[in-house]
PDB file of C-alpha atoms in Angstrom:
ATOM      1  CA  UNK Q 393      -0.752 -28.346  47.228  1.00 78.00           C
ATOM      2  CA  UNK Q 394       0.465 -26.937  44.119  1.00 84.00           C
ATOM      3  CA  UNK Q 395       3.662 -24.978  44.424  1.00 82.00           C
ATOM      4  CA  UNK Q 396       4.393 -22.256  41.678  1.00 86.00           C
ATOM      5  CA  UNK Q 397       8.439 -21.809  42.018  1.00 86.00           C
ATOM      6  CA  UNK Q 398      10.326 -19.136  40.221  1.00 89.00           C
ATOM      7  CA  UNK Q 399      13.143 -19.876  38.561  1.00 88.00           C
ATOM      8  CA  UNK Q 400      16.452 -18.019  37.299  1.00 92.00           C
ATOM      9  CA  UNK Q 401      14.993 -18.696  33.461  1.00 92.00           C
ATOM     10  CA  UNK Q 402      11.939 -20.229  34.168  1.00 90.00           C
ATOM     11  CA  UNK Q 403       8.205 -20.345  36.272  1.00 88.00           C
ATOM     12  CA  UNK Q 404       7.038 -23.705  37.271  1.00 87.00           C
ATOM     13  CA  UNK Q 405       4.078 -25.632  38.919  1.00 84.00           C
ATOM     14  CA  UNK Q 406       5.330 -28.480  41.143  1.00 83.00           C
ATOM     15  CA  UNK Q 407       3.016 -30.970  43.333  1.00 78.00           C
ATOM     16  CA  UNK Q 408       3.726 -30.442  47.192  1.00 78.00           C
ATOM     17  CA  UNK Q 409       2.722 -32.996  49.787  1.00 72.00           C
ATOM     18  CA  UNK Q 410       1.693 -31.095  53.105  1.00 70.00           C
ATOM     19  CA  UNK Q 411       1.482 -32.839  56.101  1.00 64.00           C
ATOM     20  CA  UNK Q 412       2.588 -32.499  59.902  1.00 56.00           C
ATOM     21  CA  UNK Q 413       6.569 -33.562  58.870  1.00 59.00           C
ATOM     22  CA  UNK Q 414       6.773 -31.252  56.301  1.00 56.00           C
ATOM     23  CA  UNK Q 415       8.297 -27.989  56.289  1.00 60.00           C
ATOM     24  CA  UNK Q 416       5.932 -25.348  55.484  1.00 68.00           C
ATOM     25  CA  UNK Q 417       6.175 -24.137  52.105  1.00 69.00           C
ATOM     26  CA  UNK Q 418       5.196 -19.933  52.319  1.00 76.00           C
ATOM     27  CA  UNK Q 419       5.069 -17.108  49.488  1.00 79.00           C
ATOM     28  CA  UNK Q 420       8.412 -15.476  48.641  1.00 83.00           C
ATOM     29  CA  UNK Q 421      10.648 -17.809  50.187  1.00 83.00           C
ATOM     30  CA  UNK Q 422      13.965 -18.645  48.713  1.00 83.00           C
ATOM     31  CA  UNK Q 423      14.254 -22.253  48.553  1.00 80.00           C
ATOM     32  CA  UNK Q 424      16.680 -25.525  47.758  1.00 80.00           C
ATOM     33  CA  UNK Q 425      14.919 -28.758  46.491  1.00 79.00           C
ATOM     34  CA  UNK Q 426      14.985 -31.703  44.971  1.00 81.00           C
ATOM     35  CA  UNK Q 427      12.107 -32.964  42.241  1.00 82.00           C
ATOM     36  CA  UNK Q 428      10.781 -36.381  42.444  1.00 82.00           C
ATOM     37  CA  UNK Q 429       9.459 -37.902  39.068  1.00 77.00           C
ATOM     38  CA  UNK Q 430      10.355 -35.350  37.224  1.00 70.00           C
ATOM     39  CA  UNK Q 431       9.819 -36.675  33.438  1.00 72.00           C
ATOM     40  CA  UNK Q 432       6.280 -38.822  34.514  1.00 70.00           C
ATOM     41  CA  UNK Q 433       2.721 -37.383  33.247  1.00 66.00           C
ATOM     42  CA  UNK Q 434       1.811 -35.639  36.629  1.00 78.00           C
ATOM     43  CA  UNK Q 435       3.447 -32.803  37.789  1.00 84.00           C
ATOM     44  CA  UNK Q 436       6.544 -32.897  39.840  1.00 85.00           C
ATOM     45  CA  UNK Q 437       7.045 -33.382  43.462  1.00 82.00           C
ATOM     46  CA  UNK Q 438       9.193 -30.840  45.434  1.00 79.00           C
ATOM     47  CA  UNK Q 439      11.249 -33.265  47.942  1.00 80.00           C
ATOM     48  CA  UNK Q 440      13.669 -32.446  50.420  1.00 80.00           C
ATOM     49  CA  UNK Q 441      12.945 -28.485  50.782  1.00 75.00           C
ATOM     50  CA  UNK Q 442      14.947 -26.542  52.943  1.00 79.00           C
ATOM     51  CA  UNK Q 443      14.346 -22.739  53.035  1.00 78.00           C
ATOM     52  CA  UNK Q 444      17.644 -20.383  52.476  1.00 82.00           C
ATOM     53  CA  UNK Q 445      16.469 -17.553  55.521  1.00 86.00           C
ATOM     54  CA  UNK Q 446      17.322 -13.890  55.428  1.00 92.00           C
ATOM     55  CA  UNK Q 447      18.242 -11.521  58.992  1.00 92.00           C
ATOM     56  CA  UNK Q 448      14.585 -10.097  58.457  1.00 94.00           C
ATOM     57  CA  UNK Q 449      12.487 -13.025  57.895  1.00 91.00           C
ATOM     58  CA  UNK Q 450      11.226 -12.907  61.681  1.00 92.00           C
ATOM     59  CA  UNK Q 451      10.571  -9.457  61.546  1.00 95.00           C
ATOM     60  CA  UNK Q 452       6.338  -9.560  60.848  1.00 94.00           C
ATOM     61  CA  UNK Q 453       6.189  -6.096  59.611  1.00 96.00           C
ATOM     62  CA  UNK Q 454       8.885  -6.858  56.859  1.00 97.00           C
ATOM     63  CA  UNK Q 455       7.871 -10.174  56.007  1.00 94.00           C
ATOM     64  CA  UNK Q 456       4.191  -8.902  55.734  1.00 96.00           C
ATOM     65  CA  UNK Q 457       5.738  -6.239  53.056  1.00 97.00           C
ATOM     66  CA  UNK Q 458       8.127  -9.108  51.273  1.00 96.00           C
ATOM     67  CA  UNK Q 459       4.801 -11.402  50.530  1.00 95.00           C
ATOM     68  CA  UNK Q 460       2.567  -8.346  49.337  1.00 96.00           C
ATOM     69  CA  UNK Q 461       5.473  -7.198  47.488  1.00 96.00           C
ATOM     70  CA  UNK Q 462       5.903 -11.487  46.021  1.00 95.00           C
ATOM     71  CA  UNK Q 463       2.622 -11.653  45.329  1.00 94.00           C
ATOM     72  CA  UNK Q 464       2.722  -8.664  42.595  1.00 95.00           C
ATOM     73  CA  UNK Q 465       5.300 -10.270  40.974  1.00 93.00           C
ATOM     74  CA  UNK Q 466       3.230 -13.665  40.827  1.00 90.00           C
ATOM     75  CA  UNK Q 467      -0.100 -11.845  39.052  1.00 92.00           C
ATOM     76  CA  UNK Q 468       2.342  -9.927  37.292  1.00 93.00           C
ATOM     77  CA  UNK Q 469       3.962 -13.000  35.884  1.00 92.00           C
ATOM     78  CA  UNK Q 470       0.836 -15.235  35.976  1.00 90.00           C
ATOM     79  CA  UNK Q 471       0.600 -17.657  32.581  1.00 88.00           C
ATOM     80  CA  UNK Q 472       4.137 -17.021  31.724  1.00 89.00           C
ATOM     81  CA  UNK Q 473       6.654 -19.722  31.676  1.00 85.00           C
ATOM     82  CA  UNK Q 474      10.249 -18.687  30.241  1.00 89.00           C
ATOM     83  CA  UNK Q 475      11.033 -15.131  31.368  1.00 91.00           C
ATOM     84  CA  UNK Q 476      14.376 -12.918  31.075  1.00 93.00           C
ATOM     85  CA  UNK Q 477      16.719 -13.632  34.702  1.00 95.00           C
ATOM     86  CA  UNK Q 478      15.921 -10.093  35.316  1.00 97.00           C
ATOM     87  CA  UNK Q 479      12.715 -10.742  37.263  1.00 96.00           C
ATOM     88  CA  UNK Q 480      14.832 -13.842  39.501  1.00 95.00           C
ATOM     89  CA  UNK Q 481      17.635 -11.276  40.225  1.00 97.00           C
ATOM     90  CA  UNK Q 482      15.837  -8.179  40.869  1.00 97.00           C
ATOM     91  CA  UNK Q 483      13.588 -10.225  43.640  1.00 96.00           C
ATOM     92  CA  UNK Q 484      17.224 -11.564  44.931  1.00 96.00           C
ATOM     93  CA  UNK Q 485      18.853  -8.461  45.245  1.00 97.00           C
ATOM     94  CA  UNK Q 486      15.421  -6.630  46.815  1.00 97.00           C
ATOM     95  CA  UNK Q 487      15.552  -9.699  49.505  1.00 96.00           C
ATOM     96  CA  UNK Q 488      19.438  -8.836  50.376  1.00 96.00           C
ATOM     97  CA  UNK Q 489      18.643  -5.491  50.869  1.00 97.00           C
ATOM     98  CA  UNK Q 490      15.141  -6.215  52.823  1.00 97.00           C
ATOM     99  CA  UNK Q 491      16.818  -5.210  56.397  1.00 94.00           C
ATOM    100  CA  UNK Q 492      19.532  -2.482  55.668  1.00 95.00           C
ATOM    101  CA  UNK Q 493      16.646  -0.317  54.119  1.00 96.00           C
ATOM    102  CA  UNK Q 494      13.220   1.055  54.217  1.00 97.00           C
ATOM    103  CA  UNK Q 495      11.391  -2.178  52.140  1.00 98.00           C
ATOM    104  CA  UNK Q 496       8.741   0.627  50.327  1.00 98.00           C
ATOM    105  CA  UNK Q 497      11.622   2.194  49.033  1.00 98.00           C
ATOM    106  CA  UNK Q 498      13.436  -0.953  47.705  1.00 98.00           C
ATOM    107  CA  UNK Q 499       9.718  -1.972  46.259  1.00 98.00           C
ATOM    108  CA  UNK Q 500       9.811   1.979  44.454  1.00 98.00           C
ATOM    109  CA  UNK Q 501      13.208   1.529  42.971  1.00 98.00           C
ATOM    110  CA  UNK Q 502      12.443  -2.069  42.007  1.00 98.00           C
ATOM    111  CA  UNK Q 503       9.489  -1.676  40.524  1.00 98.00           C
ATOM    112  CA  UNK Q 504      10.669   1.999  38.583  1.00 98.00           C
ATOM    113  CA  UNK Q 505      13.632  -0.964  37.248  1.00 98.00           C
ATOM    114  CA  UNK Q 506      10.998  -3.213  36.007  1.00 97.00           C
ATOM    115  CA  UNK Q 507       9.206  -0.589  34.112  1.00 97.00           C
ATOM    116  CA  UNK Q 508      11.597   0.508  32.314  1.00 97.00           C
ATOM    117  CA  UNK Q 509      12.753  -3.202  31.653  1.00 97.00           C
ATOM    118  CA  UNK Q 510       9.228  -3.787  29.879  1.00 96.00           C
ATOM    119  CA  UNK Q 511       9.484  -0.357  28.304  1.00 96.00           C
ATOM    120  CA  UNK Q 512       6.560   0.968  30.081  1.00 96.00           C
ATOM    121  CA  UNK Q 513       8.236   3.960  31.817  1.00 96.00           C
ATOM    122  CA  UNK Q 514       6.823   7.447  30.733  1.00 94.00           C
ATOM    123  CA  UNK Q 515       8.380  10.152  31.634  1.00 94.00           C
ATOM    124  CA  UNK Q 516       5.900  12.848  32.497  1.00 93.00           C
ATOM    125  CA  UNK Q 517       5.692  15.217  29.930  1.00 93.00           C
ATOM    126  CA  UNK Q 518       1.874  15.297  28.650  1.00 96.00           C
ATOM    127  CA  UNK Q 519      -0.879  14.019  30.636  1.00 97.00           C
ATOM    128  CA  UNK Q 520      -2.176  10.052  29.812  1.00 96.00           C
ATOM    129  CA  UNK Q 521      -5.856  11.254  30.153  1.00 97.00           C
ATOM    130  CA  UNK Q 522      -5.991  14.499  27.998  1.00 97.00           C
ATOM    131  CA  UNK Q 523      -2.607  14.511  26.723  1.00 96.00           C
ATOM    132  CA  UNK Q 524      -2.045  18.170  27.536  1.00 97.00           C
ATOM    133  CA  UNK Q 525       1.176  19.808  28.926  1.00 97.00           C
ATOM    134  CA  UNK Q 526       1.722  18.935  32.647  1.00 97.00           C
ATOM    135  CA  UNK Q 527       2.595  21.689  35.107  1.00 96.00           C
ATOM    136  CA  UNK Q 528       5.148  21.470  38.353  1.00 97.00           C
ATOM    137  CA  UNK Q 529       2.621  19.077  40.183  1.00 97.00           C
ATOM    138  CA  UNK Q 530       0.996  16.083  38.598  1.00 97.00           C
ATOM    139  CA  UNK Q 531      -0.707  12.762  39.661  1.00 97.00           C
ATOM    140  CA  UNK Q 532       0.937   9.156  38.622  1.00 97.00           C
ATOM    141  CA  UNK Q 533      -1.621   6.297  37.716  1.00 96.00           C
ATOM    142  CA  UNK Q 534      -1.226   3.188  38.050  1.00 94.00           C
ATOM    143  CA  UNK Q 535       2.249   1.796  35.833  1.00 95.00           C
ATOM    144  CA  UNK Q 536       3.384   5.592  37.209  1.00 97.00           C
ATOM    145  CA  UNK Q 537       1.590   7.233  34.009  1.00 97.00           C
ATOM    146  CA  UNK Q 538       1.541  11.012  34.493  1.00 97.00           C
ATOM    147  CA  UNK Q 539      -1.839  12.710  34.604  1.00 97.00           C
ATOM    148  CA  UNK Q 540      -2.887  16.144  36.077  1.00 97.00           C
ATOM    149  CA  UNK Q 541      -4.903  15.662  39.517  1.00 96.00           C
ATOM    150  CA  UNK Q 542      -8.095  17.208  37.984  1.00 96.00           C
ATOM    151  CA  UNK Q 543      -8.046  14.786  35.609  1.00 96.00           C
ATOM    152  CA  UNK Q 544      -7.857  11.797  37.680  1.00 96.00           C
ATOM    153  CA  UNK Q 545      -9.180  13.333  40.904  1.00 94.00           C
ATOM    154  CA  UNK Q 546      -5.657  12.122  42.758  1.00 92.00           C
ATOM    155  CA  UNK Q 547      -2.745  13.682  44.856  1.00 94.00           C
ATOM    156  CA  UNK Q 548      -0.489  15.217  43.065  1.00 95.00           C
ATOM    157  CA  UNK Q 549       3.865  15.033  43.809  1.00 97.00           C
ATOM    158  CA  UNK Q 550       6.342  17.427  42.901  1.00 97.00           C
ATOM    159  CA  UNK Q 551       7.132  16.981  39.002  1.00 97.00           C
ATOM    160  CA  UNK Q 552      10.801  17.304  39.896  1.00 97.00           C
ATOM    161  CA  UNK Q 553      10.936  14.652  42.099  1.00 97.00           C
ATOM    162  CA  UNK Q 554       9.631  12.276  39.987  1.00 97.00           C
ATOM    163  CA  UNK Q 555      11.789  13.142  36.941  1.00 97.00           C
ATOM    164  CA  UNK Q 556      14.761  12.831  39.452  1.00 97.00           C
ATOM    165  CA  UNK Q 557      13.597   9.844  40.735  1.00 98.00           C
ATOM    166  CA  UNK Q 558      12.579   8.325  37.350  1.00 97.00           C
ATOM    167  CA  UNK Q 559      16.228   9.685  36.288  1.00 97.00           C
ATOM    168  CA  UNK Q 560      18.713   8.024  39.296  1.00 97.00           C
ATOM    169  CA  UNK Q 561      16.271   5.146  40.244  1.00 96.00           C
ATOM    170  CA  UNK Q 562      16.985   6.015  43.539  1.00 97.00           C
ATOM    171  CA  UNK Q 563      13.864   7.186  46.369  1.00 97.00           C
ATOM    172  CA  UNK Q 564      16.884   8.972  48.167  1.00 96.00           C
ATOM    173  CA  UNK Q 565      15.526  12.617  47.729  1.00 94.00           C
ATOM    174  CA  UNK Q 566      12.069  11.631  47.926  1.00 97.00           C
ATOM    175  CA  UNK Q 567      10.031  12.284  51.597  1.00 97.00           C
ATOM    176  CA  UNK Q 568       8.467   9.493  53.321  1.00 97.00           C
ATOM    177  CA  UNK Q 569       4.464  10.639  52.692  1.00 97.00           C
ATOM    178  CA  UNK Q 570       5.876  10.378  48.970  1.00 98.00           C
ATOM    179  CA  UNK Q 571       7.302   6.824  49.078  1.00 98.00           C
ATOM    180  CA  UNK Q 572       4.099   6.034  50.591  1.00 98.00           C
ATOM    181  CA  UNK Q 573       2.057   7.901  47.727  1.00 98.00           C
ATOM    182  CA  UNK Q 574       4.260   5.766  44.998  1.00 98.00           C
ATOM    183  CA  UNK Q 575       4.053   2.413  47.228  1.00 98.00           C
ATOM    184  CA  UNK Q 576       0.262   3.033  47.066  1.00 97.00           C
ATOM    185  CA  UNK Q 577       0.137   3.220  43.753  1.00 97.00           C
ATOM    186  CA  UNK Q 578       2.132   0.327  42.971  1.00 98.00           C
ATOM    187  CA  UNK Q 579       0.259  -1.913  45.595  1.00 97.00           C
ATOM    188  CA  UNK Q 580      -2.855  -0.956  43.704  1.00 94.00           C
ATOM    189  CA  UNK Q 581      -0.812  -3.392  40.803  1.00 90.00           C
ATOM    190  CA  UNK Q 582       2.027  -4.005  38.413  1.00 87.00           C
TER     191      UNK Q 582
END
């Protein structure tokens, strides 16, 4: 099995043995490890794994969240192989926050972070499609890019909201149905 293991500075591809005395190796997981010929001509081999656990891990509905949410990041990062810590340390502090609060939320505020990161944040001021003024409700696209509803045939969200939001990072003001309208959009991709 080939193991794809992000790093603080770095995304690698390591060889994985899997067989019945082997721990099982699953997406998201923080893990310790040792690599076995590590300068040869065939990929590494992860030896010795152990998996460093967090208070939700056994919760189904959480962990079901934490891989969707992992598995963004890995299409997101796909081909890359030195990136900034910020990606390693924004997962980190997402997992340590996992159980104290609504996951969707930390997945919003997370993914708002990363945008503006990779200066890809608009605020919503003219609409992406027809690049007209936007009233008090408008529509967000995928990468949250502002549109009016007619012109993408979507829901629309309080304008306010999302400037707020966009403005303290935080999902605290925001309603549950709109977490869920943001979490759909970002599920849709990075």
């Amino acid at each position: 099995m080939i193991a794809v293991v992000l790093a603080k500075n770095s995304i690698k591809s390591y060889y994985r043995f899997f067989g019945a005395r082997h721990s099982i190796l699953q997406i998201g997981y923080l893990i310790d490890f040792e690599l076995e010929d590590e300068h040869s001509s065939f990929m590494p081999r992860l030896r010795n794994l152990s998996h460093m656990s967090f208070p939700w891990i056994f919760d189904k509905n959480k962990l079901l969240l934490w891989h969707k949410f992992i598995m963004l990041f890995g299409i997101h990062l796909r081909g890359i192989d030195d990136i900034d810590s910020f990606y390693f340390d924004i997962i980190l502090e997402s997992a340590k926050k996992w159980d104290k609060q609504n996951p969707k939320r930390i997945i919003c505020e997370s993914y708002l972070e990363m945008l503006e990161r990779e200066g890809r944040l608009h605020y919503p001021n003219k609409c992406y499609i027809c690049e007209l003024e936007l009233g008090d409700n408008i529509s967000l696209m995928h990468s949250f890019l502002p549109a009016h509803s007619e012109c993408i045939y979507g829901s629309s969200i309080q304008k306010s909201k999302i400037l707020e939001f966009f403005k303290t990072k935080s999902t605290l003001y925001l309603e549950d149905d709109e977490i869920e309208y943001l979490y759909d959009i970002i599920m849709k991709g990075f």
